[in-house]
Amino acid sequence: MKTDTVFKRAFNDALDLVASLPERESLPSESALSTQLGVSRTTVRKVLAELQERGVVSGVGRHWIVQAQAAPADRFPETETVPTAAQVERRFMEWMLRDNARPGTVINELELARQFGVATTGIREFLNRFQSFGLIEKRPNTGWVFNGFTTEFALELFEIREMFELRSARTFVVLPQSSPLWRQLETLRDEHEDLLREIDRRYHDFSELDSRFHSLINAASPNRFIEGFYDIITVIFHYHYQWNKQDERQRNEVAIREHLTYLDALLRRDADAVEAACRAHLKSARETLLRSTSEPGPAGGKA
Amino acid sequence: MKTDTVFKRAFNDALDLVASLPERESLPSESALSTQLGVSRTTVRKVLAELQERGVVSGVGRHWIVQAQAAPADRFPETETVPTAAQVERRFMEWMLRDNARPGTVINELELARQFGVATTGIREFLNRFQSFGLIEKRPNTGWVFNGFTTEFALELFEIREMFELRSARTFVVLPQSSPLWRQLETLRDEHEDLLREIDRRYHDFSELDSRFHSLINAASPNRFIEGFYDIITVIFHYHYQWNKQDERQRNEVAIREHLTYLDALLRRDADAVEAACRAHLKSARETLLRSTSEPGPAGGKA
DNA sequence: TAAACGTTTTTTCTGTATAATAAACAATAT
DNA sequence: ATATTGTTTATTATACAGAAAAAACGTTTA
């Protein structure tokens, strides 16, 4: 049976929305709420019914008004608002990156399903999507093998990343003056400087800036395969840094400075400097990642 | 429930194997058969039981002998030997490439399932894997959208293909004399010349040679992401040419000649000539594909 | 008369069930 | 002893079911 995470998240969001409204204020229409909450009208109605049930709003038909502010206890816990697919992804990445699963480990759908508390269908779906990340392989009728988050993996990943990034950076440099991307690049440069100024307090904000920077570079000449590859990088880095916080502030400060060099070279349209800065930045990113890979080797235990 | 396509294929293969044996000859052991047929011993035993049932072999325990040759009617039809997943793939590619599905078409799991005669699970599994091909996109809780086999798609595909191929060709050229790949390259060259000599009769053999050629080039410095990308190319070309036979002989002859130029340049270690030949070859391959793409445009009808 | 609501239909998501297959283990024969 | 077969167990592939969510359709109200 489907989970009701969509409803629960929408409900929590609706509580926030109600909190921003004065008492006795009337609510937006169902279709307006549907757009605001990003769910269908069907779900909006379910949310509204629940809000009424709990006395947060009252009314009927097209006259809903805010009745009272909800108690914090009314919110659904965060865990119940995340869809199964996302939970499986998270748990799997955790198993892989944090528990340092050994290369060669065979993945057992049933066991993972039990371990993650979901049905095998959910595991299967995830593994099928995840296959394109190059970390697992399918043996038909037999199962899956984890190839390991190895040095080799990181090197292959960065080889492609460098090819793609250099290619995009080169096309960026020759973009006509009229391109709106130049302005976006300048804004991004400012954001980097803002962040650097407050680095001690805001260093975790870097990841988001990083991924916006690299997608802006790619926007110079969009290619769906490059974008798809960046999705892989984004997911891997996201989870990787989630469990690998040493030196985060220091690392991010270095990366911001590298970005600034890179950004300045782009803004000067200096192709050679762009290439050098890009290479240098990727080199240090690669080294960071390499520090936490496992060595390729014979199969370890089971999943 | 699982289909028994593995058993049926193994059974057909076993018939071929028996046909190559004289009457009264004893059969290989179960484990030997398991290796030869590429299935587990469990399936081998099922095959053996069926063969006995039909009077093709007789005996018991470890003494099986060929009793008679099977009638052609004993074979299972080919359609029953292909797993659901492969059937879904084939039917979907057909829908997409042959029926020229319009860009923007929304894909309905239930409808495809009915149309293909499989359960929705099978469709879902395929779509999840197929997502990385860049032709479809998922809208959570809503469904899938087909982005179209458009000119844009072909151009983006070939941009990456060219980057990857040039990179591999460049590393190939500087491979040490001692590398075994040089010998394989020479063998491949000979095979090209053989095929060219008999082109009128054997022109369909080119695809297989083509994919072996490109994977040999990639073998110069293996990278899983490049290999994964070639899987995409291989699948697309495989189905594309299956329903697009015009000029096949002529096209393949041209491609073989291009390969030969490319091969010769590699064998001479002439980097510039390699690059030129590679570019030229990919250019004509791209043009062939472009001829059969559809134009990007607004959504058509439903799936 | 168009936006908002009420109702019905369709479709996705995800759990459960089961045959087919693989794999592990035990027994037997050469 | 070791390869081969017999038996049992574990796991995957795939169908099916049912609730959640979306979408379509119809009705009402301002």
XYZ file of C-alpha atoms (C1' of nucleotides) in Angstrom:
666
model
C 0.000 0.000 0.000
C 1.121 3.515 -0.745
C 2.489 5.549 2.137
C 0.839 8.852 3.007
C 4.055 10.834 3.221
C 2.765 13.297 0.664
C -0.232 14.051 2.825
C 1.810 14.340 5.994
C 4.320 16.678 4.485
C 1.555 18.798 2.974
C -0.151 18.867 6.357
C 2.991 20.122 8.082
C 3.463 22.740 5.386
C -0.144 23.771 5.824
C 0.448 24.284 9.531
C 3.277 26.671 8.670
C 1.016 28.454 6.266
C -1.741 28.812 8.831
C 0.799 30.057 11.364
C 1.582 32.951 9.037
C -2.085 33.953 8.971
C -3.942 35.931 11.649
C -6.785 34.249 13.476
C -10.220 34.360 11.799
C -8.509 34.983 8.445
C -10.045 32.959 5.636
C -7.960 30.368 3.782
C -6.993 30.445 0.098
C -9.066 28.339 -2.273
C -8.385 24.634 -2.629
C -6.713 25.067 -6.016
C -4.548 27.892 -4.674
C -3.487 25.704 -1.766
C -2.825 22.882 -4.190
C -0.314 25.049 -6.043
C 1.218 26.457 -2.877
C 1.714 23.090 -1.240
C 2.698 21.321 -4.447
C 0.118 18.554 -4.157
C -3.139 17.693 -5.847
C -6.462 19.081 -4.739
C -7.355 15.649 -3.469
C -4.569 15.870 -0.931
C -5.419 19.459 -0.072
C -8.923 18.344 0.869
C -7.519 15.627 3.049
C -5.282 18.176 4.770
C -8.181 20.560 5.249
C -10.297 17.802 6.756
C -7.520 16.935 9.162
C -6.989 20.572 10.107
C -10.663 20.872 10.886
C -10.619 17.631 12.855
C -7.919 19.127 15.028
C -9.704 22.442 15.426
C -7.077 24.484 13.607
C -9.505 25.677 10.981
C -13.238 25.652 10.860
C -15.938 26.169 8.311
C -17.338 24.255 5.454
C -17.791 24.561 1.691
C -15.862 27.585 0.551
C -15.594 29.350 3.869
C -12.680 28.116 5.839
C -11.201 30.332 8.506
C -8.267 30.009 10.840
C -9.651 28.962 14.182
C -6.611 28.564 16.363
C -2.911 28.047 16.184
C -1.815 24.455 16.121
C 0.207 22.951 18.905
C 3.680 21.739 17.953
C 2.435 18.255 18.784
C 0.122 18.457 15.799
C 2.985 18.192 13.348
C 3.797 14.807 11.914
C 7.352 13.704 12.677
C 9.811 14.397 9.866
C 10.485 10.699 9.358
C 6.900 10.132 8.317
C 7.116 12.770 5.634
C 9.863 11.151 3.572
C 8.778 8.723 0.827
C 10.025 5.154 0.892
C 12.198 5.649 -2.167
C 14.127 8.470 -0.497
C 14.505 6.495 2.708
C 15.925 3.537 0.844
C 18.397 5.795 -0.926
C 19.543 7.306 2.322
C 19.902 4.017 4.139
C 21.737 2.430 1.250
C 24.207 5.282 0.942
C 24.720 5.047 4.662
C 25.384 1.318 4.440
C 27.814 1.922 1.619
C 29.670 5.030 2.709
C 29.451 5.032 6.451
C 29.617 1.349 7.204
C 32.346 1.061 4.573
C 30.903 -1.931 2.766
C 33.634 -4.067 1.259
C 34.122 -4.314 -2.492
C 32.698 -7.563 -3.799
C 29.999 -7.751 -1.180
C 26.901 -9.403 -2.534
C 23.708 -7.488 -1.996
C 20.702 -9.421 -0.861
C 17.384 -7.758 -1.675
C 15.474 -9.582 1.008
C 18.002 -8.824 3.690
C 18.220 -5.142 2.797
C 14.437 -4.976 2.740
C 14.258 -6.380 6.258
C 17.096 -4.179 7.434
C 15.552 -1.021 5.984
C 12.023 -1.955 6.973
C 10.575 -1.755 3.448
C 9.264 -4.217 0.886
C 11.630 -5.856 -1.608
C 9.962 -3.867 -4.372
C 11.388 -0.676 -2.932
C 14.894 -2.108 -2.770
C 14.677 -3.417 -6.298
C 13.516 -0.100 -7.645
C 16.352 1.708 -5.961
C 19.005 -0.741 -7.140
C 17.777 -0.496 -10.709
C 18.100 3.259 -10.686
C 21.335 3.186 -8.779
C 22.943 0.838 -11.276
C 23.943 3.783 -13.455
C 26.130 5.124 -10.652
C 28.722 2.490 -11.455
C 28.907 1.185 -7.905
C 26.806 -1.941 -8.198
C 26.301 -4.577 -10.842
C 23.491 -6.925 -11.607
C 23.835 -10.658 -12.113
C 20.540 -11.797 -13.604
C 18.623 -14.322 -11.522
C 21.330 -14.134 -8.926
C 21.484 -10.715 -7.382
C 23.617 -7.651 -7.090
C 27.281 -7.143 -6.338
C 28.691 -4.053 -4.711
C 31.829 -3.028 -6.533
C 33.124 -0.853 -3.767
C 33.599 2.817 -3.209
C 37.202 2.456 -4.243
C 40.081 4.643 -5.328
C 39.494 3.385 -8.826
C 35.899 4.541 -8.675
C 36.890 8.009 -7.542
C 39.541 8.305 -10.246
C 37.173 7.232 -12.994
C 34.534 9.604 -11.695
C 36.926 12.522 -11.695
C 38.308 11.731 -15.111
C 34.856 12.201 -16.575
C 34.098 15.128 -14.370
C 37.194 16.916 -15.573
C 36.386 16.249 -19.224
C 32.887 17.585 -18.788
C 33.839 20.574 -16.712
C 36.651 21.667 -19.010
C 34.378 21.359 -21.991
C 31.694 23.455 -20.352
C 34.153 26.028 -19.074
C 35.614 26.411 -22.569
C 32.218 27.058 -24.098
C 31.393 29.431 -21.276
C 34.408 31.612 -22.013
C 33.302 32.222 -25.581
C 29.703 33.013 -24.662
C 28.592 36.310 -26.223
C 28.637 39.351 -23.999
C 24.860 39.440 -24.292
C 24.346 36.105 -22.554
C 22.417 36.386 -19.296
C 24.758 33.799 -17.814
C 27.469 36.433 -17.326
C 25.274 38.338 -14.963
C 24.411 35.170 -13.071
C 28.100 34.432 -12.809
C 28.716 37.821 -11.269
C 25.954 37.295 -8.758
C 27.444 33.938 -7.901
C 30.824 35.561 -7.428
C 29.294 37.963 -4.934
C 27.669 35.116 -3.072
C 31.049 33.430 -2.812
C 32.545 36.531 -1.301
C 29.670 36.896 1.130
C 30.119 33.341 2.229
C 33.866 33.714 2.596
C 33.341 36.735 4.815
C 31.144 34.726 7.156
C 32.850 31.409 6.651
C 33.101 30.542 10.343
C 29.392 30.698 10.824
C 28.069 29.584 7.454
C 30.551 27.040 6.124
C 27.878 24.360 5.596
C 26.217 26.565 3.043
C 29.001 25.801 0.640
C 27.654 22.556 -0.855
C 24.601 24.264 -2.173
C 26.681 27.056 -3.665
C 29.071 24.525 -5.153
C 26.372 22.664 -6.984
C 24.815 25.897 -8.239
C 28.196 27.010 -9.537
C 28.837 23.837 -11.466
C 25.373 23.745 -12.952
C 25.745 27.338 -14.067
C 28.952 26.394 -15.911
C 27.103 23.501 -17.542
C 24.290 25.790 -18.554
C 26.621 27.340 -21.139
C 25.676 24.515 -23.471
C 23.257 22.097 -21.917
C 23.710 18.392 -22.431
C 21.424 15.906 -20.683
C 24.179 13.331 -20.252
C 26.412 15.816 -18.514
C 23.524 16.863 -16.326
C 22.812 13.231 -15.513
C 26.420 12.719 -14.579
C 26.290 15.719 -12.276
C 23.338 14.187 -10.541
C 25.567 11.257 -9.674
C 28.267 13.552 -8.347
C 25.756 15.543 -6.360
C 24.236 12.501 -4.686
C 27.591 10.974 -3.857
C 29.008 14.179 -2.420
C 25.842 14.933 -0.540
C 25.949 11.712 1.420
C 29.680 11.541 1.564
C 29.985 14.840 3.377
C 27.074 14.036 5.580
C 29.199 11.435 7.368
C 32.588 12.938 6.859
C 32.673 16.240 8.619
C 36.347 16.515 9.545
C 37.975 19.654 8.271
C 34.713 20.777 6.741
C 35.249 24.423 7.473
C 38.837 24.394 6.270
C 38.024 22.331 3.162
C 35.177 24.606 2.200
C 37.207 27.732 2.666
C 39.867 26.367 0.325
C 37.203 25.390 -2.196
C 35.617 28.836 -2.107
C 38.965 30.442 -2.829
C 39.492 28.035 -5.711
C 36.061 28.894 -7.034
C 36.890 32.585 -6.841
C 40.053 32.107 -8.896
C 38.023 30.081 -11.363
C 35.231 32.667 -11.439
C 37.629 35.551 -11.957
C 39.302 33.752 -14.847
C 35.906 33.198 -16.433
C 34.894 36.809 -15.958
C 38.170 37.923 -17.570
C 37.453 35.516 -20.488
C 40.947 34.167 -19.964
C 40.702 30.664 -21.409
C 44.096 29.469 -20.193
C 43.542 30.717 -16.678
C 40.086 29.120 -16.677
C 41.529 25.774 -17.619
C 44.241 26.002 -14.993
C 41.825 27.060 -12.254
C 39.344 24.360 -13.190
C 42.011 21.670 -13.133
C 43.378 22.882 -9.820
C 39.945 22.933 -8.225
C 39.049 19.453 -9.414
C 42.388 18.161 -8.284
C 41.817 19.207 -4.723
C 38.225 17.953 -4.780
C 39.507 14.613 -6.027
C 42.076 14.402 -3.289
C 39.480 15.032 -0.645
C 37.330 12.244 -1.979
C 40.241 9.860 -2.404
C 41.063 10.176 1.280
C 37.935 8.251 2.151
C 37.746 5.512 -0.454
C 38.370 1.904 0.356
C 40.924 -0.276 -1.333
C 39.788 -2.642 -4.063
C 40.149 -6.185 -2.840
C 38.524 -9.591 -2.610
C 34.959 -9.995 -1.446
C 34.268 -9.293 2.183
C 31.283 -10.660 4.068
C 27.672 -10.450 3.049
C 25.533 -7.343 2.878
C 5.291 -15.549 -10.540
C 8.597 -15.979 -12.282
C 8.552 -17.018 -15.930
C 10.380 -20.189 -16.948
C 12.207 -18.626 -19.864
C 15.537 -19.700 -18.412
C 14.421 -23.316 -18.428
C 12.995 -23.111 -21.927
C 16.069 -21.551 -23.397
C 18.282 -24.078 -21.637
C 16.066 -26.851 -22.960
C 16.400 -25.610 -26.535
C 20.142 -25.299 -26.116
C 20.244 -28.823 -24.702
C 18.470 -30.091 -27.801
C 21.217 -28.563 -29.928
C 23.806 -30.144 -27.705
C 22.170 -33.568 -27.961
C 21.956 -33.172 -31.723
C 25.726 -32.870 -31.847
C 26.108 -36.198 -30.040
C 25.799 -39.662 -31.633
C 23.006 -41.920 -30.461
C 23.692 -43.997 -27.310
C 26.424 -41.536 -26.304
C 26.329 -40.688 -22.610
C 25.681 -37.141 -21.495
C 28.067 -34.867 -19.585
C 27.567 -34.575 -15.844
C 24.970 -32.242 -14.407
C 27.578 -29.727 -13.301
C 29.257 -29.859 -16.707
C 25.909 -29.218 -18.370
C 25.256 -26.442 -15.915
C 28.413 -24.644 -17.096
C 27.788 -25.356 -20.776
C 24.209 -24.139 -20.713
C 24.914 -21.257 -18.385
C 22.228 -22.150 -15.854
C 22.139 -23.639 -12.383
C 22.132 -27.366 -11.756
C 18.540 -27.040 -10.612
C 17.540 -25.976 -14.092
C 19.747 -28.624 -15.702
C 17.856 -31.291 -13.781
C 14.579 -29.865 -14.932
C 15.822 -29.937 -18.523
C 17.022 -33.509 -18.135
C 13.685 -34.577 -16.728
C 11.904 -32.978 -19.647
C 14.264 -34.572 -22.165
C 13.553 -37.948 -20.633
C 9.834 -37.291 -20.608
C 10.038 -36.700 -24.337
C 12.177 -39.752 -24.972
C 15.207 -37.824 -26.169
C 17.441 -39.202 -23.455
C 17.022 -42.111 -21.151
C 18.622 -43.463 -18.022
C 18.644 -42.512 -14.417
C 21.082 -41.463 -11.718
C 24.407 -40.793 -13.347
C 23.863 -42.720 -16.555
C 22.064 -40.669 -19.109
C 22.374 -41.617 -22.754
C 21.083 -40.110 -25.958
C 18.056 -42.113 -26.960
C 16.826 -40.421 -30.092
C 16.974 -37.146 -31.909
C 14.331 -34.686 -30.997
C 11.705 -33.566 -33.462
C 11.764 -29.853 -34.338
C 8.363 -29.648 -32.668
C 10.029 -30.333 -29.342
C 11.678 -26.936 -29.261
C 10.014 -24.201 -27.340
C 9.161 -21.195 -29.488
C 11.742 -18.412 -29.306
C 9.224 -16.002 -27.792
C 8.933 -18.186 -24.721
C 12.666 -18.077 -24.129
C 12.982 -14.348 -23.643
C 12.556 -12.965 -20.103
C 9.853 -10.413 -19.409
C 12.378 -7.673 -18.802
C 13.912 -8.118 -22.265
C 10.497 -8.247 -23.865
C 9.507 -5.015 -22.224
C 12.691 -3.387 -23.436
C 12.076 -4.532 -26.984
C 8.456 -3.470 -27.045
C 9.237 -0.112 -25.540
C 11.993 0.628 -28.038
C 9.636 -0.393 -30.772
C 6.965 1.921 -29.462
C 9.480 4.729 -29.277
C 11.532 4.292 -32.435
C 9.230 2.553 -34.828
C 5.919 4.085 -33.913
C 7.681 7.447 -33.672
C 6.241 8.438 -30.326
C 5.858 12.197 -30.074
C 8.032 14.260 -27.742
C 6.089 15.185 -24.637
C 3.944 12.083 -24.709
C 3.035 10.973 -21.222
C 3.778 7.383 -20.460
C 1.136 5.444 -18.586
C 2.458 2.428 -16.709
C -0.878 0.691 -16.613
C -1.553 1.192 -20.276
C 1.893 0.006 -21.341
C 1.495 -3.000 -19.070
C -1.784 -3.923 -20.735
C -0.355 -3.255 -24.180
C 2.749 -5.348 -23.550
C 0.895 -8.051 -21.670
C 2.969 -7.811 -18.488
C 2.397 -6.577 -14.950
C 3.004 -2.945 -14.080
C 5.998 -3.996 -12.015
C 7.827 -5.019 -15.167
C 7.150 -1.670 -16.814
C 8.253 0.225 -13.734
C 11.470 -1.692 -13.495
C 12.278 -0.995 -17.106
C 11.462 2.698 -16.889
C 13.641 3.089 -13.833
C 16.617 1.594 -15.597
C 15.857 3.368 -18.822
C 15.767 6.753 -17.138
C 19.546 7.053 -17.479
C 19.205 6.997 -21.270
C 18.020 10.577 -21.205
C 14.853 9.882 -23.154
C 12.292 9.798 -20.380
C 11.751 11.704 -17.189
C 9.953 10.876 -14.003
C 7.342 13.053 -12.316
C 6.853 11.584 -8.857
C 3.343 10.392 -8.096
C 2.315 11.364 -11.578
C 4.137 9.258 -14.137
C 6.686 9.478 -16.873
C 7.169 11.815 -19.787
C 8.799 10.809 -23.034
C 11.154 13.553 -24.118
C 11.365 12.399 -27.691
C 13.962 10.828 -29.876
C 14.819 14.240 -31.224
C 17.593 15.905 -33.161
C 18.658 17.479 -29.921
C 18.958 14.088 -28.297
C 21.121 12.749 -31.120
C 23.368 15.800 -31.024
C 23.874 15.607 -27.281
C 24.557 11.895 -27.530
C 27.176 12.397 -30.190
C 28.833 15.248 -28.404
C 29.611 12.941 -25.504
C 30.436 10.069 -27.759
C 33.013 12.159 -29.570
C 34.611 13.358 -26.335
C 34.881 9.807 -25.056
C 36.071 8.292 -28.278
C 38.737 10.935 -28.901
C 39.986 10.545 -25.364
C 40.256 6.782 -25.714
C 41.820 6.954 -29.144
C 44.449 9.361 -27.846
C 45.426 7.051 -25.018
C 45.401 4.120 -27.403
C 47.985 5.745 -29.658
C 50.485 6.051 -26.841
C 50.016 2.498 -25.613
C 53.384 0.721 -25.240
C 54.420 -1.600 -28.045
C 54.111 -4.471 -25.588
C 50.374 -4.014 -25.055
C 48.313 -6.989 -26.199
C 45.745 -4.559 -27.543
C 47.903 -3.880 -30.610
C 47.613 -7.484 -31.663
C 43.864 -7.427 -31.095
C 43.673 -4.309 -33.194
C 45.449 -6.067 -36.041
C 43.090 -9.010 -35.838
C 40.174 -6.617 -35.926
C 41.653 -4.940 -38.976
C 41.779 -8.298 -40.736
C 38.186 -8.983 -39.812
C 37.206 -5.676 -41.335
C 38.919 -6.583 -44.571
C 37.300 -10.004 -44.616
C 33.921 -8.436 -44.134
C 34.533 -5.839 -46.820
C 35.434 -8.582 -49.281
C 32.109 -10.330 -48.671
C 30.093 -7.221 -48.012
C 27.212 -8.136 -50.285
C 26.477 -11.301 -48.423
C 27.469 -10.434 -44.873
C 26.707 -6.762 -44.425
C 24.530 -7.361 -41.345
C 27.574 -8.634 -39.502
C 28.852 -5.092 -39.248
C 27.028 -4.034 -36.085
C 28.715 -6.648 -34.033
C 32.130 -5.730 -35.451
C 31.417 -2.066 -34.848
C 30.695 -2.543 -31.189
C 33.751 -4.738 -30.744
C 35.889 -2.092 -32.382
C 34.697 0.688 -30.149
C 35.043 -1.352 -26.994
C 38.571 -2.278 -27.962
C 39.425 1.410 -28.270
C 37.908 2.019 -24.842
C 39.893 -0.840 -23.401
C 43.013 1.315 -23.708
C 42.091 2.861 -20.397
C 38.899 1.488 -18.955
C 36.394 3.771 -17.335
C 33.056 2.448 -16.084
C 31.184 5.615 -16.982
C 32.382 5.467 -20.550
C 31.435 1.814 -20.712
C 28.026 2.627 -19.306
C 27.572 5.299 -21.924
C 28.475 2.841 -24.669
C 25.796 0.532 -23.391
C 23.317 3.287 -24.126
C 24.690 3.779 -27.619
C 24.667 0.064 -28.274
C 21.060 -0.389 -27.227
C 19.852 2.598 -29.188
C 21.677 1.619 -32.341
C 20.667 -1.997 -31.989
C 16.983 -1.218 -32.052
C 17.294 1.723 -34.340
C 18.813 -0.338 -37.121
C 16.411 -3.149 -36.528
C 13.609 -1.000 -37.933
C 15.573 1.148 -40.269
C 17.059 -1.061 -42.911
C 17.221 1.304 -45.855
C 20.697 1.610 -47.311
C 22.006 -0.827 -44.748
C 24.504 -2.415 -47.112
C 25.734 0.888 -48.452
C 25.902 2.514 -45.006
C 27.851 -0.370 -43.563
C 30.296 -0.442 -46.422
C 31.047 3.223 -45.891
C 31.448 2.656 -42.160
C 33.838 -0.239 -42.696
C 36.027 1.924 -44.904
C 35.984 4.649 -42.270
C 36.977 2.124 -39.642
C 39.844 0.961 -41.815
C 41.189 4.488 -42.158
C 40.836 4.882 -38.402
C 42.479 1.510 -37.730
C 45.391 2.248 -40.043
C 46.002 5.580 -38.381
C 46.044 3.864 -34.995
C 48.420 1.181 -36.207
C 50.747 3.872 -37.582
C 50.557 5.658 -34.182
C 49.670 8.787 -36.080
C 47.799 10.846 -33.509
C 46.628 13.551 -35.881
C 45.360 11.090 -38.447
C 43.608 9.139 -35.676
C 41.812 12.230 -34.520
C 40.775 13.150 -38.051
C 39.570 9.635 -38.873
C 37.671 9.351 -35.590
C 35.933 12.674 -36.128
C 35.048 11.794 -39.701
C 33.606 8.446 -38.706
C 31.506 9.860 -35.911
C 30.287 12.602 -38.174
C 28.842 10.191 -40.665
C 27.387 8.008 -37.917
C 25.724 11.084 -36.476
C 24.263 12.059 -39.801
C 22.769 8.635 -40.268
C 21.082 8.824 -36.888
C 19.919 12.387 -37.402
C 18.030 11.353 -40.490
C 15.548 9.434 -38.382
C 14.985 11.655 -35.387
C 11.765 13.502 -34.802
C 11.481 17.216 -34.309
C 11.119 18.558 -30.790
C 7.654 19.967 -30.337
C 4.600 20.123 -28.107
C 3.058 17.012 -26.623
C 1.225 14.718 -28.972
C -1.378 12.213 -27.867
C -1.124 9.707 -25.085
C 1.119 6.665 -24.962
C -19.768 32.540 -16.648
C -15.804 31.495 -14.558
C -13.797 30.164 -10.506
C -14.486 27.134 -6.620
C -16.144 22.976 -4.748
C -18.032 17.891 -4.867
C -17.690 13.362 -6.847
C -15.847 9.773 -9.602
C -12.271 7.646 -12.126
C -7.607 6.654 -13.051
C -2.992 5.883 -11.881
C 0.912 5.451 -8.992
C 3.132 3.437 -5.007
C 4.185 -0.237 -2.268
C 3.112 -4.389 0.262
C 2.306 -9.551 -0.175
C 2.416 -13.994 -2.443
C 4.455 -17.677 -5.152
C 6.769 -20.176 -8.900
C 11.318 -20.379 -10.982
C 15.959 -20.421 -10.210
C 20.152 -20.520 -7.737
C 22.851 -21.981 -4.037
C 23.974 -24.667 -0.081
C 24.186 -28.890 2.066
C 24.015 -33.957 2.469
C 24.416 -38.477 0.616
C 26.389 -41.624 -2.683
C 29.177 -43.746 -6.110
C 33.504 -44.329 -8.571
C 39.014 -38.717 -1.689
C 36.644 -36.481 -4.984
C 33.374 -35.829 -8.279
C 28.478 -36.590 -8.994
C 23.847 -36.771 -7.728
C 19.847 -36.061 -4.303
C 17.573 -32.849 -1.153
C 16.727 -28.704 1.163
C 16.921 -23.835 1.630
C 17.328 -19.100 0.076
C 16.616 -15.658 -3.318
C 14.979 -13.494 -7.428
C 11.384 -12.419 -10.864
C 6.848 -11.283 -11.485
C 1.936 -11.172 -10.755
C -1.645 -9.189 -7.973
C -3.960 -6.268 -4.536
C -5.349 -2.128 -2.278
C -4.657 2.431 -0.338
C -2.899 7.116 -1.511
C -2.648 10.616 -4.762
C -3.681 12.746 -9.055
C -6.720 13.853 -12.647
C -11.039 14.207 -14.868
C -15.585 15.343 -14.775
C -19.687 17.400 -13.084
C -22.072 20.785 -10.099
C -22.637 24.879 -7.569
C -21.999 29.558 -6.188
C -20.676 34.356 -6.390
